[in-house]
Structures are given as structure tokens and as C-alpha cells.
Coordinates of C-alpha atoms in Angstrom, one line a residue:
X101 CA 18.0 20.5 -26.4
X102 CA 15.2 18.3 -25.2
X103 CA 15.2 17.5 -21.4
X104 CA 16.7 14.3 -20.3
X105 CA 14.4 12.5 -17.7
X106 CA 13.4 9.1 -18.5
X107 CA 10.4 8.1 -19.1
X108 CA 8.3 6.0 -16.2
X109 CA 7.4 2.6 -16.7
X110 CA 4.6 2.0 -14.8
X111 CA 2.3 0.4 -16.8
X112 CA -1.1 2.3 -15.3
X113 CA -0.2 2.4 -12.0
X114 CA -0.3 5.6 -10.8
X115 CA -0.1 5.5 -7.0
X116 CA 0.7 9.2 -6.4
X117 CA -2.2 9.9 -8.1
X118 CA -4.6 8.6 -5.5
X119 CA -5.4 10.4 -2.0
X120 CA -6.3 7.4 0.0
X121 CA -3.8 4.8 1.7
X122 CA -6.8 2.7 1.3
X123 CA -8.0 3.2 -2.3
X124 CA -3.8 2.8 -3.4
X125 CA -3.5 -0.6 -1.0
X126 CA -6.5 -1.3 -3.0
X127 CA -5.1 -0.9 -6.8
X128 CA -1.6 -2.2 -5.7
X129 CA -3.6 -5.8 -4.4
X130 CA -5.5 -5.6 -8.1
X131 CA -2.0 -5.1 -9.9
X132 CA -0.6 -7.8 -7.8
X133 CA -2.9 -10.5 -8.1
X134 CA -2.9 -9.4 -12.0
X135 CA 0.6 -10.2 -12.3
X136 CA 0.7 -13.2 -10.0
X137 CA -1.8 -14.5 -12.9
X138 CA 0.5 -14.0 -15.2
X139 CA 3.1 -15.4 -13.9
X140 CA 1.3 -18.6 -13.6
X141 CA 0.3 -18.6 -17.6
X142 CA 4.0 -18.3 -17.9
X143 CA 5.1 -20.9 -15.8
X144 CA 4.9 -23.2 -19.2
X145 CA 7.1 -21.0 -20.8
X146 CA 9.7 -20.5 -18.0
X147 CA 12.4 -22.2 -20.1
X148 CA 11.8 -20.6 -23.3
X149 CA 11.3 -17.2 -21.3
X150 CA 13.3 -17.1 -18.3
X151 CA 13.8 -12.8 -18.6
X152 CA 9.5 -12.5 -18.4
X153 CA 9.7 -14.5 -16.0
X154 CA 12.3 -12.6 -14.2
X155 CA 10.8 -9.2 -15.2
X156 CA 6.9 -10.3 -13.5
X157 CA 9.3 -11.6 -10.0
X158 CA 10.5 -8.5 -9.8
X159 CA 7.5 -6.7 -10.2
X160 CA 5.5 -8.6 -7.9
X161 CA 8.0 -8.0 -5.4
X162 CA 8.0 -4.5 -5.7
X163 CA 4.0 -4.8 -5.8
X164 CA 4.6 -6.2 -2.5
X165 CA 7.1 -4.1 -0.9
X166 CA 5.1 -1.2 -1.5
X167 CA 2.0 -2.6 -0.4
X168 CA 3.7 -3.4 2.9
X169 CA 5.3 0.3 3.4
X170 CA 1.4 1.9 3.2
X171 CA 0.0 -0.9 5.5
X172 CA 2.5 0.0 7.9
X173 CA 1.5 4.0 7.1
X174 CA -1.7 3.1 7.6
X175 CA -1.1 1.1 10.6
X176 CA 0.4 4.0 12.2
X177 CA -1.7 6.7 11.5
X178 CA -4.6 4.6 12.6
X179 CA -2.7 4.0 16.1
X180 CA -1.7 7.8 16.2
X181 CA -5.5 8.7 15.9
X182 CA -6.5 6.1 17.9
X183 CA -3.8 7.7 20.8
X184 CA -5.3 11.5 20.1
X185 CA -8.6 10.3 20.4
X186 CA -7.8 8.5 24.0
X187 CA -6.1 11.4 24.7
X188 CA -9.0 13.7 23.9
X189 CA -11.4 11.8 25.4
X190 CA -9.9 10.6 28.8
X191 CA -10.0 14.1 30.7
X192 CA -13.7 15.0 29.9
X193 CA -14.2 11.1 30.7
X194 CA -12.5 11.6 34.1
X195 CA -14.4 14.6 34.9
X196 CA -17.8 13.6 34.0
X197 CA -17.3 10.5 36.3
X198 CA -15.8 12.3 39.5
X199 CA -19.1 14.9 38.7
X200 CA -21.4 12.0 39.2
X201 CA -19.8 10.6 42.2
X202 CA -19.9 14.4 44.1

């Protein structure tokens, strides 16, 4: 018996597949804007096709939910390296000025 995981509609997008937060925040603002576009070729059509319609929303709010989770990843990474950093630089900082004022 064959095994029973669906399949995954994703249409191309492939997030796990790409390393950087960047590059991924990148393709998800292409996929967005792509389906925004759509949505406004179907605006014409949202009475004869109020499920597309429906279907694109959804998407373009999960486009945007998961846009905002890796800006906020990448918002705090940034901060976390820009903290280490500090932190790395502020003793030999410190010393180098207390050197020049001996």
C-alpha cells in the first residue's frame, strides 16, 4: 500500500529550499505582488468567480503572513549580531582608550 501523505500545493514556491532570509523575503515579495496582479484581472469577474477570488485572498494573506514571520527572524538575528558585535568590540574599545590616556 502506497504511502498516504498529500501532496503540496505550492505552486513553485519552495521556501525551504532557499538558504537566505533575504533571497526567500525576496521570492515571497515576487509571489506576492504576482498574485495581487491577479487578483486585480479578476476583480471583473468577482461575481461570476467569487471561490478565485477567495482562493488568491487567502493566498495573499498567507504570502503575507509569512513574509512578516522572516522579517521579524531577520530583524532579530540582525539585533542579536549587532549585540555580539558591541559586545565584542566594547572591552578591546575600553582598553585601547584607557592605554592612550596612561
Amino acid at each position: 500500500m502506497a504511502s498516504s501523505n498529500p501532496p503540496e500545493l505550492t505552486l513553485g514556491l519552495k521556501l525551504a529550499n532557499i538558504e537566505h532570509v533575504s533571497q526567500k523575503l525576496f521570492v515571497l515579495n515576487e509571489h506576492l505582488q504576482k498574485h495581487q496582479e491577479e487578483l486585480c484581472k479578476l476583480e471583473a469577474f468577482r461575481t461570476e468567480m467569487p471561490q478565485c477570488v477567495l482562493l488568491l485572498l487567502d493566498a495573499i494573506e498567507v504570502l503575507k503572513n509569512e513574509r512578516s514571520k522572516l522579517s521579524d527572524h531577520q530583524s532579530e538575528r540582525r539585533s542579536a549580531f549587532k549585540k555580539n558585535t558591541r559586545a565584542r568590540l566594547l572591552p578591546s574599545t575600553l582598553s585601547h582608550m584607557a592605554y592612550r590616556y596612561y
